[in-house]
Structure formats: C-alpha cells, structure tokens
mmCIF file of C-alpha atoms in Angstrom:
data_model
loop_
_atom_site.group_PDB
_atom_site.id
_atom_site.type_symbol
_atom_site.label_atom_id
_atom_site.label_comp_id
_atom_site.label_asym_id
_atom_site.label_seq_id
_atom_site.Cartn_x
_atom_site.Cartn_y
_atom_site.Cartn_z
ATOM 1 C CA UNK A 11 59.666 -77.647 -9.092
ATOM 2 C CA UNK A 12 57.275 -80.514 -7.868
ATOM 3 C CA UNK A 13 55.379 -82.125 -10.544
ATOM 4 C CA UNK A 14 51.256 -81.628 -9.323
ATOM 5 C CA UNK A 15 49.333 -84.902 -9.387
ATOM 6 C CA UNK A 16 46.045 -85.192 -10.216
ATOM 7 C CA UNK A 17 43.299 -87.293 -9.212
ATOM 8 C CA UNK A 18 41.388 -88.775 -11.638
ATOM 9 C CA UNK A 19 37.900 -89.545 -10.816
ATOM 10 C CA UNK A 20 36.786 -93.351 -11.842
ATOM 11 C CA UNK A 21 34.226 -93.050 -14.444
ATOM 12 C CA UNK A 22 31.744 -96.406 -14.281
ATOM 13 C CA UNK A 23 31.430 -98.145 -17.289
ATOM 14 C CA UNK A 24 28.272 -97.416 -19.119
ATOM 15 C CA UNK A 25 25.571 -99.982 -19.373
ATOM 16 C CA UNK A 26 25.333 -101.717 -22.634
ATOM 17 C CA UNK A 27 22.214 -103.545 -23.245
ATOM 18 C CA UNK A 28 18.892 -103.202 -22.037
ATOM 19 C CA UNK A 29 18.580 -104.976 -19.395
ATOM 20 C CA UNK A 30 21.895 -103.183 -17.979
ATOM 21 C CA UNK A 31 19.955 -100.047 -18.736
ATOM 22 C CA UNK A 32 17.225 -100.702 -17.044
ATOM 23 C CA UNK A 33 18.670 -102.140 -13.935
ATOM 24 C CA UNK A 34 21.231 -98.765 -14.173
ATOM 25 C CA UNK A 35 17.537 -96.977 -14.467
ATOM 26 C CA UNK A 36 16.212 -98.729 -11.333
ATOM 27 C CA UNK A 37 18.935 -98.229 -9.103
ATOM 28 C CA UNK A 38 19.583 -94.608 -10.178
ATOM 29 C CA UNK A 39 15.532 -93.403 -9.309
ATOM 30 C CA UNK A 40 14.578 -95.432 -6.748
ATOM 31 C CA UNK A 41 17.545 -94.907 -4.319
ATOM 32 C CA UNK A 42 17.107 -95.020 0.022
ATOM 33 C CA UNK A 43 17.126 -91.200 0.181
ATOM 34 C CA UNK A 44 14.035 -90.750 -2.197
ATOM 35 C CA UNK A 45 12.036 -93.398 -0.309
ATOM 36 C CA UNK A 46 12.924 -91.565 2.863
ATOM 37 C CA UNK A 47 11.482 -88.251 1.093
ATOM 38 C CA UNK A 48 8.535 -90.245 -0.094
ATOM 39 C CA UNK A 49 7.715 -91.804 3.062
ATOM 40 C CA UNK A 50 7.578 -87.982 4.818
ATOM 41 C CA UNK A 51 5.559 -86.661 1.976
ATOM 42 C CA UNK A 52 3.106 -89.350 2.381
ATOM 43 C CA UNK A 53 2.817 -89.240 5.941
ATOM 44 C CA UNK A 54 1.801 -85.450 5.709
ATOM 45 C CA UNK A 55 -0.506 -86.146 2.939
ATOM 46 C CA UNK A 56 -2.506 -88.760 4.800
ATOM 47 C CA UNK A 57 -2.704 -88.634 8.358
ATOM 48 C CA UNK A 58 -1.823 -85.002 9.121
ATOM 49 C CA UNK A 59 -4.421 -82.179 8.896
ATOM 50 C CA UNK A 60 -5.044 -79.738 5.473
ATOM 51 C CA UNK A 61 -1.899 -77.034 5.623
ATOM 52 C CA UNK A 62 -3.775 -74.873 3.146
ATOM 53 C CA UNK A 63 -7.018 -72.955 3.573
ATOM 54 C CA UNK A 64 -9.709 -73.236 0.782
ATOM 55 C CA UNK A 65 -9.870 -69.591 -0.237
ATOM 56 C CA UNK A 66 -11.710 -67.605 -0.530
ATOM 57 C CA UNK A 67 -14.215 -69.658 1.278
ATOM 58 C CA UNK A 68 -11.997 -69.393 4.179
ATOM 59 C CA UNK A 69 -9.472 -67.091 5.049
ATOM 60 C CA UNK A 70 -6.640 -66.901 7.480
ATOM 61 C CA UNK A 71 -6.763 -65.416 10.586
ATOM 62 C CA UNK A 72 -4.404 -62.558 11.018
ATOM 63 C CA UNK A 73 -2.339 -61.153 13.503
ATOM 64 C CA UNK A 74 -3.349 -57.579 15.208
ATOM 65 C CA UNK A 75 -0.137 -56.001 13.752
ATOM 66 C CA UNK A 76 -0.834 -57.071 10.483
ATOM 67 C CA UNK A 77 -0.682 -54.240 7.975
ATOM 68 C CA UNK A 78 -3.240 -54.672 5.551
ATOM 69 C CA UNK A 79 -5.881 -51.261 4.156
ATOM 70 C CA UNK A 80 -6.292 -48.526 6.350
ATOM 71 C CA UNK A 81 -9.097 -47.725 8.585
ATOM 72 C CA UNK A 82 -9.547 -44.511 9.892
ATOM 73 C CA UNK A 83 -11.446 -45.101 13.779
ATOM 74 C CA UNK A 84 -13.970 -42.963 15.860
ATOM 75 C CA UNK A 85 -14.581 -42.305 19.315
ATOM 76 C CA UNK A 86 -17.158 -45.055 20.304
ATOM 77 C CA UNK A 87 -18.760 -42.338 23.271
ATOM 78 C CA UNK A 88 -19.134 -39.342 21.206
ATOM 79 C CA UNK A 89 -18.751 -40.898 17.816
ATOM 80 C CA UNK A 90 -16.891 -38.317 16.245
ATOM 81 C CA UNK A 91 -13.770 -38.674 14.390
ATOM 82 C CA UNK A 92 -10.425 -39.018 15.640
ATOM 83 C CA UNK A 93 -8.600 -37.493 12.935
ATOM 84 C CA UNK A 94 -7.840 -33.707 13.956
ATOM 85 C CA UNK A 95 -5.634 -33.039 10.697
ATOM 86 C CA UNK A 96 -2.716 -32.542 12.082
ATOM 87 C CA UNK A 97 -0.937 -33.599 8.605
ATOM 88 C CA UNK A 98 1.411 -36.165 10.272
ATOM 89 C CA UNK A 99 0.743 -38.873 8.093
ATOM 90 C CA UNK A 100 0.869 -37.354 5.111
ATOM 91 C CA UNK A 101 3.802 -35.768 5.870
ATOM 92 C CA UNK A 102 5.568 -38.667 7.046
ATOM 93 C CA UNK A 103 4.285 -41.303 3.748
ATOM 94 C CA UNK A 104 7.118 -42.720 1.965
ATOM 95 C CA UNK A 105 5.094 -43.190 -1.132
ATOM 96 C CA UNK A 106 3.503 -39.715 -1.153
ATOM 97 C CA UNK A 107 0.324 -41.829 -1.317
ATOM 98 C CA UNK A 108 -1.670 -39.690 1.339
ATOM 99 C CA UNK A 109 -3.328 -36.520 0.272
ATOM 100 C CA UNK A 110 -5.470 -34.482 2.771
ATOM 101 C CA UNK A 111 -7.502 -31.001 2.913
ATOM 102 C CA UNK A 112 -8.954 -29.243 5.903
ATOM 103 C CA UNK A 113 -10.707 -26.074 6.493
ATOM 104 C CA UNK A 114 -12.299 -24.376 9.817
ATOM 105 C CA UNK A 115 -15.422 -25.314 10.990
ATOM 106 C CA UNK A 116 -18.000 -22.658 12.158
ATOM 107 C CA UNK A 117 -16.881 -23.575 15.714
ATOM 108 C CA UNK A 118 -13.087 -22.336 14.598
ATOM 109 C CA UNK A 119 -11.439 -25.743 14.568
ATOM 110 C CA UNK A 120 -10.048 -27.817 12.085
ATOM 111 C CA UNK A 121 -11.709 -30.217 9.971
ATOM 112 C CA UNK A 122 -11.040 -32.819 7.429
ATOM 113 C CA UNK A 123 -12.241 -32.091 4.391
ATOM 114 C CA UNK A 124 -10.738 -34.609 1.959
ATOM 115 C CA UNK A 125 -8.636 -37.190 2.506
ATOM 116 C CA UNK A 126 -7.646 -39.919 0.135
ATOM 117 C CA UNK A 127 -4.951 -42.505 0.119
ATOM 118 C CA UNK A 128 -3.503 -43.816 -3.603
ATOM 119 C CA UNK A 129 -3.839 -47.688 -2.353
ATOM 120 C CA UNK A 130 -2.147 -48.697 -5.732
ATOM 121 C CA UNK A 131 1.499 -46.773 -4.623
ATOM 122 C CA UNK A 132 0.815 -47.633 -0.894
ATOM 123 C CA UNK A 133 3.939 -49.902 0.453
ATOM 124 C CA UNK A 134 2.057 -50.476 3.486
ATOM 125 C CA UNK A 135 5.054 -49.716 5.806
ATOM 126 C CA UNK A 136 2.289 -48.014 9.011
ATOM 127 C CA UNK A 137 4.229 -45.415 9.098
ATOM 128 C CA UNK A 138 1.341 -43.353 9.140
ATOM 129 C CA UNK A 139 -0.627 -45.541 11.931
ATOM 130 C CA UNK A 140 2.534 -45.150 14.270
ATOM 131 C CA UNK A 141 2.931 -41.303 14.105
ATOM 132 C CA UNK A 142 -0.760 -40.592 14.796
ATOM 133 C CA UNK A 143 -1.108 -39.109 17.756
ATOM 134 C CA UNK A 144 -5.135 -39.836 18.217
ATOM 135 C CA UNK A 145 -4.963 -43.234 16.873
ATOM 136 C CA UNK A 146 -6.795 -42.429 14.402
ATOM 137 C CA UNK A 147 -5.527 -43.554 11.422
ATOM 138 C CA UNK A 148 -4.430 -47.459 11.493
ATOM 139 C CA UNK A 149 -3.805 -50.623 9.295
ATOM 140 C CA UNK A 150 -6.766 -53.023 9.022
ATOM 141 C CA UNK A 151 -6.921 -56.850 8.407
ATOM 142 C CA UNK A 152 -8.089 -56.380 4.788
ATOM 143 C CA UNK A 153 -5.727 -57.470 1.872
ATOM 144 C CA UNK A 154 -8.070 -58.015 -1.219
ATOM 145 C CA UNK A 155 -6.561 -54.868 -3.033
ATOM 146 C CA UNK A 156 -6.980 -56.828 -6.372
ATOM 147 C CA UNK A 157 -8.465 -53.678 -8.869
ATOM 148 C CA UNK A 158 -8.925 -53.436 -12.616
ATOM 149 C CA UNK A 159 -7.476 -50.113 -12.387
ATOM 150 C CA UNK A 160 -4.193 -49.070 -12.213
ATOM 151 C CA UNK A 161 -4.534 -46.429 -9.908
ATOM 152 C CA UNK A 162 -6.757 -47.298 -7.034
ATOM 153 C CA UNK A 163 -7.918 -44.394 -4.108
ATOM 154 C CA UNK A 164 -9.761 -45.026 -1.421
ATOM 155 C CA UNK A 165 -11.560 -42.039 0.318
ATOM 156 C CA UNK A 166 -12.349 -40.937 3.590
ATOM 157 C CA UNK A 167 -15.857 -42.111 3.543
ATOM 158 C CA UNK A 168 -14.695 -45.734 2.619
ATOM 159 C CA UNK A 169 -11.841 -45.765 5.404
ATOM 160 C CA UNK A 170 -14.078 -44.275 8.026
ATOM 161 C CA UNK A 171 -15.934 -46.925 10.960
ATOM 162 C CA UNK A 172 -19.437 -47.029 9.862
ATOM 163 C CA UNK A 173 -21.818 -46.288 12.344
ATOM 164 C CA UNK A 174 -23.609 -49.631 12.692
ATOM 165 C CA UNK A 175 -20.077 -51.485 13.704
ATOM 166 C CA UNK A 176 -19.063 -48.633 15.702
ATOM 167 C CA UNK A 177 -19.668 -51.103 18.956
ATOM 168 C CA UNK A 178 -17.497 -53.470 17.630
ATOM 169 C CA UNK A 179 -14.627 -51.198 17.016
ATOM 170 C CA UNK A 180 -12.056 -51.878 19.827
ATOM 171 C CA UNK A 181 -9.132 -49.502 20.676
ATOM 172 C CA UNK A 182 -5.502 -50.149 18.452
ATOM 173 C CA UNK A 183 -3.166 -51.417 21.165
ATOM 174 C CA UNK A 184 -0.095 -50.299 18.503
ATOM 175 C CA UNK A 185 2.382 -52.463 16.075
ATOM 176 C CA UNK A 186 4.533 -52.772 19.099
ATOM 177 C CA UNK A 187 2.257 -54.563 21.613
ATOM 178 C CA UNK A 188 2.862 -58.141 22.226
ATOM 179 C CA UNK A 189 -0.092 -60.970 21.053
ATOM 180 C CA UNK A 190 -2.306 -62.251 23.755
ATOM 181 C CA UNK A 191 -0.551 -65.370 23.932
ATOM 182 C CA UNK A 192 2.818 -63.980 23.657
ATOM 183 C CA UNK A 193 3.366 -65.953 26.997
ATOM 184 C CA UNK A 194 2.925 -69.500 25.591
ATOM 185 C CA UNK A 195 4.957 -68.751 22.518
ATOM 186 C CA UNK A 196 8.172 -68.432 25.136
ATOM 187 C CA UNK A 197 10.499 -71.188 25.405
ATOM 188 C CA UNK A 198 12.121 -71.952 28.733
ATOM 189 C CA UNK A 199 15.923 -72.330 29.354
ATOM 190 C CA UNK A 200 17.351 -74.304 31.649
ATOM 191 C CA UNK A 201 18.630 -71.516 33.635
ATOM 192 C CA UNK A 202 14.760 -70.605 33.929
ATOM 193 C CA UNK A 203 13.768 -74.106 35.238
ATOM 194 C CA UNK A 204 16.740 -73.840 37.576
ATOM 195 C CA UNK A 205 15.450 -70.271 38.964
ATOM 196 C CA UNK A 206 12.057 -72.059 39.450
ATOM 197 C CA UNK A 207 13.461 -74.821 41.470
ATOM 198 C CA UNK A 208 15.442 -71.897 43.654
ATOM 199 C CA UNK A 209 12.581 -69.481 44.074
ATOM 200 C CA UNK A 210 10.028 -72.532 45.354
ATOM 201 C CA UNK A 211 12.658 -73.941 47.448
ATOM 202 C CA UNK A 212 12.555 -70.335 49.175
ATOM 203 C CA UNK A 213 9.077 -70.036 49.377
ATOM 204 C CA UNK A 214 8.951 -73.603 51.267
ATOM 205 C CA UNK A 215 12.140 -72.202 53.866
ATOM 206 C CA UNK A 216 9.782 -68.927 54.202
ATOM 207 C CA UNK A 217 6.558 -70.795 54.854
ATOM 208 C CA UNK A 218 8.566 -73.169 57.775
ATOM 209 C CA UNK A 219 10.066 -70.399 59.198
ATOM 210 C CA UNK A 220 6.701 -68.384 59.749
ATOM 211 C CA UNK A 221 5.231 -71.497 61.671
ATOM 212 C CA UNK A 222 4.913 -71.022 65.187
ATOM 213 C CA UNK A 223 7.627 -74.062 66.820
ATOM 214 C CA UNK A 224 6.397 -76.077 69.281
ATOM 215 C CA UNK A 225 7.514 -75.379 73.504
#
C-alpha cells in the first residue's frame, strides 16, 4: 500500500514583542483589499446621490403591479359599483381572508351587502384582483398596515373609491401589463443592431429603386 503524504501548512512565527505586534497589527487591518473597499464606500458616500428615502416624509414611488391594500373601484360615468357579487374572490382567497354577503335589491339583482377582508391573514398574493371579472376588486399602492390589533378588517366602505376622487380613479390595466417604459428598460443584442443595419440598408435599395431614372 502507498504511504499518503501530507502537506503541512507553514505556520508563521508569532510576533514577540510589541513592536512586532503592532507592526503584525498594521499589516493584518490595513491590507490593499480593504483600502480598495474603503475607497468604493467613500466614493458612494460623497459624491453620489442619497440611496435611501427619508420616510415617512417621503415615500417611494411604486410600480402599478404592486400589491399593496385593496381597493374596490367604481364606474366613473354612472358611479356605481363594480362589484356584482359574483363570490369569485372569496372563493378563490388562499387565506380565507375575504368574507362577503349579498341579498336582492328591490330591482331583483344582486347586491353587496357586507364585505370585509381580514388584512392581518391577507398574503397579498392578487389572486382576488386577477379573477374579477369587472375589475372591481384590485391591489392598491398602500402598505402602512402597521395596527395595534392583532386582527385587523377593513370594510367595504373603507375599500370603496370615495366620491370626491372618483375623477382621479383610472382604469386597472392588470398585474400582467407591461410599465410605460417597458421599452427603455430593453437591452439590445447584437443580432438586433445587426437587423437594424439590414432593414435600413433595405429601406435605402427601396427608396432608389422607386426614383424615376433619368432617359
């Protein structure tokens, strides 16, 4: 059998005295790689612009398909409710957070009684906002949920568009629509500057070949 050999790491002698200690000191903090670290840390720190926002004096601006507290919308024409209690949403909650009652009006359709939503077991997945099918239940912008109380409900009177900002209510484009800048956020390829290059190139053949030649 073949005898393993071993490597034996070489352990530096320690430093005896104090100045040895304190030049071992020296050269163990301040090495090239932490000055490097330092020198990136202070460049963000003095020149660059504030990465945080001084809540809650100001707050961030947030994305459309951000999923924050529901708001339940209205029809900005006729402003009546949306909401025909069909059930969907409550039947579809993963939390079991959504609890609803209708009746029938005098006029023999169905109407919303009650509806509440247990904010405190709410995960917040939209669920319910994507299998409306009036768009009429949806996830605001709001995230302060911060309560005293364990259990926190919010009723239909506190999700519902109050008349006054009716006007600036605008219609939910859904969770799966692209942002309005969705086009600057793409990164060309090559391949796409390459296609560019082909596709003018044609253009220019197209445009000499509709001029009249000369006799």
């Amino acid at each position: 059998m073949s005898e393993k050999k071993y490597i034996l790491i070489e352990q530096r002698p320690k430093p005896k005295g104090a100045a040895s200690k304190f030049k071992h000191f020296i050269a163990a903090t301040f090495k090239p790689d932490l000055l490097v670290g330092l020198k990136i840390t202070l460049k963000q720190m003095l020149f660059s612009k504030s990465h945080t926002l001084k809540y809650p004096m100001q707050k961030m601006e947030l994305n459309a398909r951000y999923r924050g507290i529901h708001k339940l919308l209205k029809f900005v024409e006729s402003e009546s409710e949306r909401c025909i209690g069909c059930g969907l949403c409550e039947k579809i909650c993963v939390s079991n957070c959504i609890s609803m009652k209708t009746s029938l009006g005098e006029d023999g359709r169905k109407k919303v009684a009650s509806y509440t939503i247990n904010l405190s077991r709410c995960v917040y997945c939209g669920f319910c906002a994507d299998v409306c099918p009036e768009l009429a239940i949806v996830c605001g912008q709001e995230y302060e949920v911060a309560s005293e109380n364990k259990t926190l409900f919010g009723t239909k009177n506190e999700f519902l568009t109050k008349d006054k900002f009716l006007k600036d209510q605008t219609e939910f484009e859904g969770y799966g629509a692209l942002p309005k800048n969705a086009d600057s956020l793409v990164k060309k390829t090559p391949n796409a500057f390459i296609n560019e290059s082909e596709n003018e190139a044609k253009e220019m053949s197209d445009i000499n070949l509709q001029r009249p030649k000369d006799v």
